[in-house]
Amino acid sequence: MSTGPGADSAPAPTTPDTPAPATGSSMFSSLRVRNYRLFFAGQVVSNIGTWMQRIAQDWLVLSLTGSATAVGVTTALQFLPMLLFGLYGGVLVDRLPRRRTLLVTQTSMALTGIALALLTLSGHVQIWHVYLAAFAVGLATVVDNPARQSFVSEMVGPDQLQNAVSLNSANFQSARLVGPAVAGLMITGVGTGWAFLFNGLSFVAPIAGLLLMRARELHVVERAPRGKGQLREGLHYVAGRPDLIWTIILVGFVGTFGFNFPVYLSAFADDVFHAGAGSYSLFNTLMAVGSLAGALLAARRGTARMRVMIGAAVLFGAMEILAATAPSLWLFALLMAPIGMFGMTINVTANTSIQMGTDPAMRGRVMALYMMVFLGGSPVGAPIAGWVTDAYGVRAGLAVGGAIAATAAVTIGLVLARVGNLRLSVGWHHGHPRVRFVPRESGELATVG
């Protein structure tokens, strides 16, 4: 356990039905904070560029190689550094000033985007260039992701943390509505290189926002001093918290096997429905509509309930299985919205519950572990998804991913119920089936929300 500030007030382990503390009362309440407004505005521009590069990168790889496996390898290379070095990134984030750290990481990602743009526009791009650029972005992400996640609490404080995390997700998904659509038009009209260039230049906005912030208005967080054993200390902290470790395990299964959309969606557009980049952008856009709805609902909800996360993971897996059997392009496209909504509900609920339940002195390391598991699973899952897609078809790949996500959610829900000394009760209430958790000893209904 940590001995840093807040260690004594760390919440007790939760069960599937234990509500987290409520925060905020307005869907946009955290935007009243000036520093967070600057951060939010910068991320709007940068996130549009990020989504444009994602679409352009996947399509460029598919154009250069004609292989879904190559798309999976590119995705794997982008997330491999998180898997290898993610925990060390968290140690650095707990030691370093987070605003200055973000200035460095955002600048490095801008330069990578510009370099890839110049190679593509000059006609000299090769597949290894794309692989190298993906790996370089992944290296920056090792520090950028936990720093950005942890910096939110410094900007808004604990009372607005749930709302700000949800709005960050809404921001990202709003950009996802614009970015893929613009990328599709740009790829068709002038080529992928201009999408890479826009992404590189878009980092000017968040860098400017960071420079304009008022340091005196940030919530001071004591940084961890340099010392031995800090990585081990973070792992021990998480190991002693069932609410944290089982949440991380769940998002690990979902992220590794259920979130391989660069592989699945490009293959559905190209191989199953024989459509072009426009349909691939449409799939991503409709998924973003659902994700945006999920993020805004989370901001309005104001609480991070374990039960909501587990239920969303089950439905997420079920929707993927259903989409795998969709006979037409339009039915498949429409199913992207609920998949996006349930996927975002998992993400926001897990992110918020972990940040709110973690000692501030440990937050960088815990968030690094969370991001390492969630994003770092892609180097394992993406090549497997690409191989299954090439060998057995993309429908089989998507169905298997959904089945694994749903099975993991049900299993972990039952484990957490056992930790909380609950049992599953299935019965009828006023003529309708009802599933609930009840205490083992008394048989009384467990508190749900």
Tab-separated table of C-alpha atoms in Angstrom:
chain	number	residue	atom	x	y	z
A	1	MET	CA	0.000	0.000	0.000
A	2	SER	CA	1.086	3.549	-0.666
A	3	THR	CA	2.101	5.794	2.171
A	4	GLY	CA	1.606	8.948	0.145
A	5	PRO	CA	-1.147	11.564	0.534
A	6	GLY	CA	-4.601	10.095	0.479
A	7	ALA	CA	-3.526	6.538	1.201
A	8	ASP	CA	-5.561	6.372	4.371
A	9	SER	CA	-8.678	7.527	2.586
A	10	ALA	CA	-8.531	5.068	-0.301
A	11	PRO	CA	-11.973	3.533	-0.784
A	12	ALA	CA	-12.729	0.012	0.206
A	13	PRO	CA	-13.019	-2.626	-2.514
A	14	THR	CA	-16.238	-2.425	-4.451
A	15	THR	CA	-18.640	-5.090	-5.599
A	16	PRO	CA	-20.591	-5.134	-8.859
A	17	ASP	CA	-23.292	-3.071	-7.194
A	18	THR	CA	-21.219	-0.638	-5.135
A	19	PRO	CA	-21.662	2.950	-6.367
A	20	ALA	CA	-18.720	5.306	-6.549
A	21	PRO	CA	-19.059	8.765	-5.033
A	22	ALA	CA	-21.146	11.130	-7.069
A	23	THR	CA	-19.450	14.134	-8.580
A	24	GLY	CA	-20.776	17.159	-10.349
A	25	SER	CA	-24.352	18.018	-11.175
A	26	SER	CA	-24.069	19.474	-14.683
A	27	MET	CA	-23.077	17.727	-17.876
A	28	PHE	CA	-20.495	20.454	-18.637
A	29	SER	CA	-19.637	21.676	-15.128
A	30	SER	CA	-15.871	21.089	-15.409
A	31	LEU	CA	-15.669	23.548	-18.333
A	32	ARG	CA	-16.102	26.367	-15.799
A	33	VAL	CA	-12.423	25.830	-14.938
A	34	ARG	CA	-10.277	28.060	-17.188
A	35	ASN	CA	-7.279	25.732	-17.398
A	36	TYR	CA	-9.486	22.813	-18.316
A	37	ARG	CA	-11.255	24.893	-20.994
A	38	LEU	CA	-7.886	25.591	-22.627
A	39	PHE	CA	-6.977	21.912	-22.445
A	40	PHE	CA	-10.371	20.862	-23.810
A	41	ALA	CA	-10.245	23.321	-26.736
A	42	GLY	CA	-6.752	22.221	-27.731
A	43	GLN	CA	-7.750	18.585	-27.640
A	44	VAL	CA	-10.716	19.253	-29.974
A	45	VAL	CA	-8.348	20.253	-32.780
A	46	SER	CA	-5.686	17.662	-32.012
A	47	ASN	CA	-8.173	14.803	-31.726
A	48	ILE	CA	-9.586	15.566	-35.186
A	49	GLY	CA	-6.072	15.265	-36.567
A	50	THR	CA	-5.478	12.046	-34.632
A	51	TRP	CA	-8.567	10.402	-36.135
A	52	MET	CA	-7.631	11.608	-39.603
A	53	GLN	CA	-4.203	10.002	-39.243
A	54	ARG	CA	-5.691	6.752	-37.936
A	55	ILE	CA	-7.948	6.385	-40.953
A	56	ALA	CA	-5.242	7.481	-43.395
A	57	GLN	CA	-2.654	5.175	-41.827
A	58	ASP	CA	-4.882	2.086	-41.983
A	59	TRP	CA	-5.884	2.820	-45.561
A	60	LEU	CA	-2.301	3.523	-46.636
A	61	VAL	CA	-1.116	0.204	-45.178
A	62	LEU	CA	-3.960	-1.654	-46.892
A	63	SER	CA	-3.131	0.103	-50.186
A	64	LEU	CA	0.578	-0.699	-49.926
A	65	THR	CA	0.178	-4.357	-48.915
A	66	GLY	CA	-3.416	-5.506	-49.516
A	67	SER	CA	-3.177	-7.408	-46.218
A	68	ALA	CA	-5.341	-7.193	-43.088
A	69	THR	CA	-2.440	-8.764	-41.207
A	70	ALA	CA	-0.244	-5.769	-42.121
A	71	VAL	CA	-2.887	-3.428	-40.690
A	72	GLY	CA	-2.820	-5.514	-37.522
A	73	VAL	CA	0.984	-5.343	-37.383
A	74	THR	CA	0.863	-1.546	-37.712
A	75	THR	CA	-1.621	-1.318	-34.852
A	76	ALA	CA	0.516	-3.697	-32.803
A	77	LEU	CA	3.656	-1.612	-33.346
A	78	GLN	CA	1.842	1.522	-32.229
A	79	PHE	CA	0.814	-0.090	-28.947
A	80	LEU	CA	3.836	-2.356	-28.382
A	81	PRO	CA	5.820	0.351	-26.509
A	82	MET	CA	2.953	0.688	-24.039
A	83	LEU	CA	3.104	-3.042	-23.379
A	84	LEU	CA	6.892	-3.025	-22.969
A	85	PHE	CA	7.496	0.265	-21.170
A	86	GLY	CA	4.101	1.422	-19.892
A	87	LEU	CA	4.853	0.904	-16.196
A	88	TYR	CA	8.118	2.823	-16.459
A	89	GLY	CA	6.209	5.651	-18.119
A	90	GLY	CA	3.938	5.783	-15.065
A	91	VAL	CA	6.940	6.038	-12.736
A	92	LEU	CA	8.240	8.999	-14.777
A	93	VAL	CA	4.825	10.691	-14.726
A	94	ASP	CA	4.663	10.469	-10.919
A	95	ARG	CA	8.110	12.099	-10.719
A	96	LEU	CA	7.921	14.830	-13.401
A	97	PRO	CA	5.825	18.020	-13.754
A	98	ARG	CA	2.935	16.824	-15.896
A	99	ARG	CA	2.348	20.010	-17.880
A	100	ARG	CA	5.983	20.182	-19.015
A	101	THR	CA	5.946	16.465	-19.760
A	102	LEU	CA	2.930	16.917	-22.030
A	103	LEU	CA	4.649	19.749	-23.910
A	104	VAL	CA	7.480	17.362	-24.800
A	105	THR	CA	5.291	14.403	-25.786
A	106	GLN	CA	2.859	16.468	-27.841
A	107	THR	CA	5.722	18.105	-29.739
A	108	SER	CA	7.308	14.728	-30.543
A	109	MET	CA	4.035	13.376	-31.936
A	110	ALA	CA	3.622	16.501	-34.074
A	111	LEU	CA	7.063	15.973	-35.627
A	112	THR	CA	6.284	12.309	-36.340
A	113	GLY	CA	3.073	13.237	-38.189
A	114	ILE	CA	4.855	15.861	-40.277
A	115	ALA	CA	7.667	13.444	-41.192
A	116	LEU	CA	5.185	10.801	-42.385
A	117	ALA	CA	3.327	13.464	-44.368
A	118	LEU	CA	6.496	14.540	-46.183
A	119	LEU	CA	7.381	10.940	-47.073
A	120	THR	CA	3.879	10.251	-48.391
A	121	LEU	CA	3.492	13.506	-50.337
A	122	SER	CA	6.901	13.037	-51.960
A	123	GLY	CA	5.930	9.537	-53.135
A	124	HIS	CA	8.760	7.828	-51.249
A	125	VAL	CA	6.718	6.201	-48.485
A	126	GLN	CA	7.260	2.505	-47.891
A	127	ILE	CA	5.581	0.137	-45.468
A	128	TRP	CA	8.548	0.202	-43.069
A	129	HIS	CA	8.200	3.989	-42.837
A	130	VAL	CA	4.630	3.549	-41.608
A	131	TYR	CA	5.739	0.852	-39.163
A	132	LEU	CA	8.481	3.130	-37.811
A	133	ALA	CA	6.131	6.112	-37.451
A	134	ALA	CA	3.568	3.964	-35.610
A	135	PHE	CA	6.254	2.734	-33.214
A	136	ALA	CA	7.527	6.305	-32.625
A	137	VAL	CA	4.027	7.524	-31.753
A	138	GLY	CA	3.715	4.541	-29.424
A	139	LEU	CA	6.907	5.516	-27.594
A	140	ALA	CA	5.596	9.036	-26.982
A	141	THR	CA	2.266	7.594	-25.843
A	142	VAL	CA	4.020	5.601	-23.086
A	143	VAL	CA	4.457	8.875	-21.183
A	144	ASP	CA	1.771	11.031	-22.830
A	145	ASN	CA	-1.208	8.835	-21.921
A	146	PRO	CA	-0.686	8.528	-18.137
A	147	ALA	CA	0.466	12.161	-17.976
A	148	ARG	CA	-2.634	13.390	-19.800
A	149	GLN	CA	-4.977	11.193	-17.758
A	150	SER	CA	-3.397	12.217	-14.439
A	151	PHE	CA	-3.184	15.906	-15.380
A	152	VAL	CA	-6.969	16.135	-15.511
A	153	SER	CA	-7.187	15.923	-11.712
A	154	GLU	CA	-4.624	18.731	-11.391
A	155	MET	CA	-6.739	20.997	-13.594
A	156	VAL	CA	-10.191	20.385	-12.085
A	157	GLY	CA	-9.689	18.784	-8.656
A	158	PRO	CA	-11.497	15.746	-7.243
A	159	ASP	CA	-15.009	17.233	-7.279
A	160	GLN	CA	-15.072	17.618	-11.069
A	161	LEU	CA	-12.928	14.615	-11.987
A	162	GLN	CA	-15.766	12.310	-13.097
A	163	ASN	CA	-17.265	15.036	-15.269
A	164	ALA	CA	-13.923	16.019	-16.822
A	165	VAL	CA	-12.966	12.414	-17.640
A	166	SER	CA	-16.338	11.906	-19.330
A	167	LEU	CA	-16.030	15.159	-21.289
A	168	ASN	CA	-12.525	14.162	-22.414
A	169	SER	CA	-14.047	11.008	-23.876
A	170	ALA	CA	-16.879	13.011	-25.441
A	171	ASN	CA	-14.274	15.356	-26.917
A	172	PHE	CA	-12.360	12.444	-28.432
A	173	GLN	CA	-15.499	10.887	-29.864
A	174	SER	CA	-16.796	14.211	-31.222
A	175	ALA	CA	-13.550	14.492	-33.149
A	176	ARG	CA	-14.164	10.952	-34.325
A	177	LEU	CA	-17.341	12.187	-36.002
A	178	VAL	CA	-15.409	14.801	-37.960
A	179	GLY	CA	-11.981	13.212	-38.449
A	180	PRO	CA	-12.949	10.027	-40.349
A	181	ALA	CA	-15.393	11.905	-42.567
A	182	VAL	CA	-12.787	14.537	-43.482
A	183	ALA	CA	-10.131	11.837	-43.876
A	184	GLY	CA	-12.336	9.891	-46.270
A	185	LEU	CA	-12.858	12.974	-48.438
A	186	MET	CA	-9.183	13.907	-48.248
A	187	ILE	CA	-7.935	10.409	-49.116
A	188	THR	CA	-10.288	10.224	-52.098
A	189	GLY	CA	-9.569	13.776	-53.259
A	190	VAL	CA	-5.896	14.552	-52.599
A	191	GLY	CA	-4.351	11.498	-50.907
A	192	THR	CA	-3.332	10.272	-47.473
A	193	GLY	CA	-0.309	12.569	-47.137
A	194	TRP	CA	-2.428	15.657	-46.492
A	195	ALA	CA	-4.250	13.892	-43.646
A	196	PHE	CA	-0.875	13.178	-42.015
A	197	LEU	CA	0.146	16.821	-42.460
A	198	PHE	CA	-3.064	18.095	-40.859
A	199	ASN	CA	-2.465	15.835	-37.889
A	200	GLY	CA	1.095	17.086	-37.406
A	201	LEU	CA	0.013	20.732	-37.503
A	202	SER	CA	-3.020	20.111	-35.259
A	203	PHE	CA	-0.734	19.677	-32.241
A	204	VAL	CA	-0.166	23.441	-32.243
A	205	ALA	CA	-3.546	23.830	-30.496
A	206	PRO	CA	-2.910	21.666	-27.382
A	207	ILE	CA	0.653	22.983	-27.069
A	208	ALA	CA	-0.669	26.555	-27.088
A	209	GLY	CA	-3.324	25.608	-24.512
A	210	LEU	CA	-0.701	24.150	-22.173
A	211	LEU	CA	1.473	27.283	-22.487
A	212	LEU	CA	-1.477	29.596	-21.724
A	213	MET	CA	-2.523	27.813	-18.518
A	214	ARG	CA	-2.187	29.558	-15.145
A	215	ALA	CA	0.107	27.422	-13.019
A	216	ARG	CA	-1.177	28.980	-9.778
A	217	GLU	CA	-4.677	27.661	-10.497
A	218	LEU	CA	-3.566	24.040	-10.807
A	219	HIS	CA	-4.279	21.686	-7.894
A	220	VAL	CA	-0.942	20.842	-6.348
A	221	VAL	CA	-0.101	17.130	-6.347
A	222	GLU	CA	2.958	15.963	-4.452
A	223	ARG	CA	5.357	14.324	-6.893
A	224	ALA	CA	7.064	11.082	-5.999
A	225	PRO	CA	10.803	11.505	-5.277
A	226	ARG	CA	13.372	9.509	-7.171
A	227	GLY	CA	13.958	6.206	-5.446
A	228	LYS	CA	14.228	2.478	-5.824
A	229	GLY	CA	11.258	0.151	-5.779
A	230	GLN	CA	8.648	2.633	-7.064
A	231	LEU	CA	7.528	0.336	-9.859
A	232	ARG	CA	7.175	-2.570	-7.447
A	233	GLU	CA	5.346	-0.314	-4.990
A	234	GLY	CA	2.761	0.556	-7.641
A	235	LEU	CA	2.170	-3.089	-8.505
A	236	HIS	CA	1.747	-4.012	-4.821
A	237	TYR	CA	-0.733	-1.160	-4.427
A	238	VAL	CA	-2.927	-2.464	-7.237
A	239	ALA	CA	-2.566	-6.097	-6.121
A	240	GLY	CA	-4.049	-5.178	-2.742
A	241	ARG	CA	-7.130	-3.546	-4.277
A	242	PRO	CA	-9.640	-6.024	-5.823
A	243	ASP	CA	-11.709	-3.152	-7.251
A	244	LEU	CA	-8.696	-1.906	-9.215
A	245	ILE	CA	-7.159	-5.179	-10.314
A	246	TRP	CA	-10.383	-6.782	-11.593
A	247	THR	CA	-11.336	-3.614	-13.459
A	248	ILE	CA	-7.940	-3.620	-15.151
A	249	ILE	CA	-8.260	-7.317	-16.013
A	250	LEU	CA	-11.672	-6.738	-17.593
A	251	VAL	CA	-10.527	-3.836	-19.768
A	252	GLY	CA	-7.507	-5.983	-20.698
A	253	PHE	CA	-9.710	-8.715	-22.146
A	254	VAL	CA	-12.021	-6.230	-23.877
A	255	GLY	CA	-9.147	-4.132	-25.252
A	256	THR	CA	-7.105	-7.103	-26.463
A	257	PHE	CA	-9.853	-9.082	-28.177
A	258	GLY	CA	-12.800	-6.709	-28.698
A	259	PHE	CA	-11.279	-3.392	-29.782
A	260	ASN	CA	-9.394	-4.440	-32.932
A	261	PHE	CA	-11.529	-2.188	-35.119
A	262	PRO	CA	-8.720	-1.039	-37.483
A	263	VAL	CA	-8.449	-4.696	-38.569
A	264	TYR	CA	-12.150	-5.551	-38.594
A	265	LEU	CA	-13.650	-2.426	-40.149
A	266	SER	CA	-11.135	-2.089	-42.963
A	267	ALA	CA	-11.630	-5.775	-43.848
A	268	PHE	CA	-15.448	-5.488	-43.747
A	269	ALA	CA	-15.324	-2.438	-46.021
A	270	ASP	CA	-12.858	-3.949	-48.494
A	271	ASP	CA	-13.442	-7.724	-48.482
A	272	VAL	CA	-17.023	-8.326	-47.293
A	273	PHE	CA	-18.978	-5.413	-48.744
A	274	HIS	CA	-16.468	-4.494	-51.507
A	275	ALA	CA	-16.775	-0.780	-50.706
A	276	GLY	CA	-14.108	1.914	-50.548
A	277	ALA	CA	-12.591	4.311	-48.057
A	278	GLY	CA	-15.906	6.147	-47.772
A	279	SER	CA	-17.634	3.119	-46.230
A	280	TYR	CA	-14.719	2.552	-43.862
A	281	SER	CA	-15.078	6.175	-42.728
A	282	LEU	CA	-18.847	5.676	-42.372
A	283	PHE	CA	-18.338	2.715	-40.036
A	284	ASN	CA	-15.982	4.755	-37.855
A	285	THR	CA	-18.306	7.758	-37.883
A	286	LEU	CA	-21.368	5.782	-36.769
A	287	MET	CA	-19.325	4.106	-34.055
A	288	ALA	CA	-18.292	7.583	-32.933
A	289	VAL	CA	-21.963	8.640	-32.702
A	290	GLY	CA	-22.597	5.829	-30.243
A	291	SER	CA	-19.355	6.522	-28.369
A	292	LEU	CA	-20.237	10.199	-28.018
A	293	ALA	CA	-23.650	9.275	-26.632
A	294	GLY	CA	-22.011	6.901	-24.156
A	295	ALA	CA	-19.547	9.564	-22.996
A	296	LEU	CA	-22.237	12.241	-22.528
A	297	LEU	CA	-24.448	9.829	-20.627
A	298	ALA	CA	-21.490	9.079	-18.350
A	299	ALA	CA	-20.924	12.819	-17.788
A	300	ARG	CA	-24.578	13.241	-16.859
A	301	ARG	CA	-24.638	10.118	-14.693
A	302	GLY	CA	-22.020	11.510	-12.329
A	303	THR	CA	-21.073	8.121	-10.837
A	304	ALA	CA	-18.837	5.215	-11.847
A	305	ARG	CA	-20.635	1.972	-10.994
A	306	MET	CA	-18.967	-1.395	-11.422
A	307	ARG	CA	-22.320	-2.931	-12.354
A	308	VAL	CA	-22.669	-0.528	-15.276
A	309	MET	CA	-19.216	-1.417	-16.581
A	310	ILE	CA	-19.813	-5.170	-16.418
A	311	GLY	CA	-23.243	-4.920	-18.044
A	312	ALA	CA	-21.847	-2.717	-20.817
A	313	ALA	CA	-19.066	-5.237	-21.480
A	314	VAL	CA	-21.581	-8.083	-21.854
A	315	LEU	CA	-23.702	-6.042	-24.275
A	316	PHE	CA	-20.612	-4.862	-26.156
A	317	GLY	CA	-19.598	-8.467	-26.825
A	318	ALA	CA	-23.140	-9.440	-27.804
A	319	MET	CA	-23.373	-6.559	-30.305
A	320	GLU	CA	-20.078	-7.575	-31.903
A	321	ILE	CA	-21.344	-11.128	-32.384
A	322	LEU	CA	-24.534	-9.768	-33.934
A	323	ALA	CA	-22.569	-7.439	-36.251
A	324	ALA	CA	-20.426	-10.367	-37.386
A	325	THR	CA	-23.540	-11.992	-38.851
A	326	ALA	CA	-24.978	-8.828	-40.452
A	327	PRO	CA	-25.961	-9.652	-44.062
A	328	SER	CA	-25.869	-6.098	-45.438
A	329	LEU	CA	-23.586	-3.078	-45.278
A	330	TRP	CA	-26.264	-0.822	-43.811
A	331	LEU	CA	-27.233	-3.204	-41.015
A	332	PHE	CA	-23.575	-3.650	-40.128
A	333	ALA	CA	-23.090	0.133	-40.177
A	334	LEU	CA	-26.086	0.762	-37.894
A	335	LEU	CA	-24.768	-1.753	-35.351
A	336	MET	CA	-21.613	0.349	-35.013
A	337	ALA	CA	-23.564	2.890	-32.923
A	338	PRO	CA	-24.504	0.584	-30.001
A	339	ILE	CA	-21.061	-1.045	-30.161
A	340	GLY	CA	-19.521	2.415	-29.790
A	341	MET	CA	-21.868	3.370	-26.949
A	342	PHE	CA	-21.224	0.249	-24.867
A	343	GLY	CA	-17.500	0.360	-25.602
A	344	MET	CA	-17.280	3.957	-24.409
A	345	THR	CA	-19.309	3.158	-21.293
A	346	ILE	CA	-16.714	0.508	-20.386
A	347	ASN	CA	-13.860	2.919	-21.014
A	348	VAL	CA	-15.226	5.930	-19.122
A	349	THR	CA	-16.520	3.916	-16.163
A	350	ALA	CA	-13.236	2.037	-15.752
A	351	ASN	CA	-11.104	5.162	-16.190
A	352	THR	CA	-13.108	7.204	-13.710
A	353	SER	CA	-13.414	4.524	-11.039
A	354	ILE	CA	-9.658	3.884	-11.152
A	355	GLN	CA	-8.695	7.576	-10.979
A	356	MET	CA	-11.160	8.361	-8.195
A	357	GLY	CA	-10.167	5.293	-6.179
A	358	THR	CA	-6.399	5.784	-6.411
A	359	ASP	CA	-4.049	7.617	-4.062
A	360	PRO	CA	-2.910	10.803	-5.918
A	361	ALA	CA	0.743	9.923	-5.269
A	362	MET	CA	0.164	6.612	-7.090
A	363	ARG	CA	-2.093	7.854	-9.874
A	364	GLY	CA	0.544	8.020	-12.610
A	365	ARG	CA	1.669	4.434	-12.010
A	366	VAL	CA	-1.851	3.049	-11.683
A	367	MET	CA	-3.066	4.860	-14.796
A	368	ALA	CA	0.022	3.652	-16.664
A	369	LEU	CA	-0.832	0.073	-15.690
A	370	TYR	CA	-4.437	0.629	-16.787
A	371	MET	CA	-3.374	2.112	-20.144
A	372	MET	CA	-0.682	-0.543	-20.587
A	373	VAL	CA	-3.247	-3.307	-20.229
A	374	PHE	CA	-5.979	-1.571	-22.252
A	375	LEU	CA	-3.797	-0.316	-25.118
A	376	GLY	CA	-0.874	-2.687	-24.705
A	377	GLY	CA	-3.111	-5.668	-25.415
A	378	SER	CA	-3.228	-4.607	-29.067
A	379	PRO	CA	0.221	-6.041	-29.900
A	380	VAL	CA	-1.248	-9.396	-28.875
A	381	GLY	CA	-4.813	-8.994	-30.102
A	382	ALA	CA	-4.300	-7.133	-33.397
A	383	PRO	CA	-2.042	-9.716	-35.102
A	384	ILE	CA	-4.307	-12.526	-33.866
A	385	ALA	CA	-7.339	-10.690	-35.229
A	386	GLY	CA	-5.524	-10.092	-38.522
A	387	TRP	CA	-4.510	-13.763	-38.775
A	388	VAL	CA	-8.025	-15.035	-38.005
A	389	THR	CA	-9.409	-12.548	-40.541
A	390	ASP	CA	-7.024	-13.671	-43.279
A	391	ALA	CA	-7.425	-17.400	-42.470
A	392	TYR	CA	-11.124	-17.752	-41.581
A	393	GLY	CA	-12.730	-14.462	-42.614
A	394	VAL	CA	-13.419	-11.218	-40.810
A	395	ARG	CA	-16.842	-12.414	-39.616
A	396	ALA	CA	-15.192	-15.174	-37.588
A	397	GLY	CA	-12.626	-12.738	-36.184
A	398	LEU	CA	-15.231	-10.229	-34.991
A	399	ALA	CA	-17.483	-12.932	-33.504
A	400	VAL	CA	-14.618	-14.520	-31.558
A	401	GLY	CA	-13.546	-11.120	-30.196
A	402	GLY	CA	-17.084	-10.357	-29.020
A	403	ALA	CA	-17.496	-13.773	-27.419
A	404	ILE	CA	-14.270	-13.393	-25.424
A	405	ALA	CA	-15.263	-9.904	-24.203
A	406	ALA	CA	-18.735	-11.047	-23.069
A	407	THR	CA	-17.409	-14.189	-21.376
A	408	ALA	CA	-14.751	-12.210	-19.496
A	409	ALA	CA	-17.364	-9.711	-18.283
A	410	VAL	CA	-19.686	-12.405	-16.934
A	411	THR	CA	-16.811	-14.249	-15.245
A	412	ILE	CA	-15.367	-11.133	-13.578
A	413	GLY	CA	-18.835	-10.001	-12.491
A	414	LEU	CA	-19.298	-13.314	-10.678
A	415	VAL	CA	-15.822	-13.054	-9.133
A	416	LEU	CA	-16.546	-9.566	-7.792
A	417	ALA	CA	-19.878	-10.742	-6.463
A	418	ARG	CA	-18.051	-13.479	-4.573
A	419	VAL	CA	-15.534	-10.953	-3.217
A	420	GLY	CA	-18.483	-8.888	-1.984
A	421	ASN	CA	-20.113	-12.012	-0.471
A	422	LEU	CA	-23.035	-11.806	-2.895
A	423	ARG	CA	-24.816	-14.418	-4.959
A	424	LEU	CA	-26.730	-14.160	-8.220
A	425	SER	CA	-30.497	-14.385	-7.854
A	426	VAL	CA	-32.725	-14.998	-10.893
A	427	GLY	CA	-36.482	-14.796	-10.499
A	428	TRP	CA	-39.716	-13.099	-11.534
A	429	HIS	CA	-41.090	-9.747	-10.408
A	430	HIS	CA	-44.587	-8.608	-11.455
A	431	GLY	CA	-44.508	-11.063	-14.341
A	432	HIS	CA	-41.057	-10.024	-15.603
A	433	PRO	CA	-37.683	-11.775	-15.204
A	434	ARG	CA	-35.306	-10.073	-12.772
A	435	VAL	CA	-31.590	-10.706	-12.216
A	436	ARG	CA	-30.004	-9.296	-9.079
A	437	PHE	CA	-27.249	-9.814	-6.508
A	438	VAL	CA	-28.246	-10.611	-2.919
A	439	PRO	CA	-26.082	-11.091	0.204
A	440	ARG	CA	-25.282	-14.736	0.895
A	441	GLU	CA	-26.055	-14.648	4.610
A	442	SER	CA	-29.181	-12.540	4.980
A	443	GLY	CA	-30.762	-12.917	1.535
A	444	GLU	CA	-31.519	-9.212	1.576
A	445	LEU	CA	-31.225	-7.295	-1.677
A	446	ALA	CA	-27.820	-5.733	-2.200
A	447	THR	CA	-27.779	-2.019	-2.807
A	448	VAL	CA	-27.877	-1.292	-6.519
A	449	GLY	CA	-27.879	1.914	-8.496
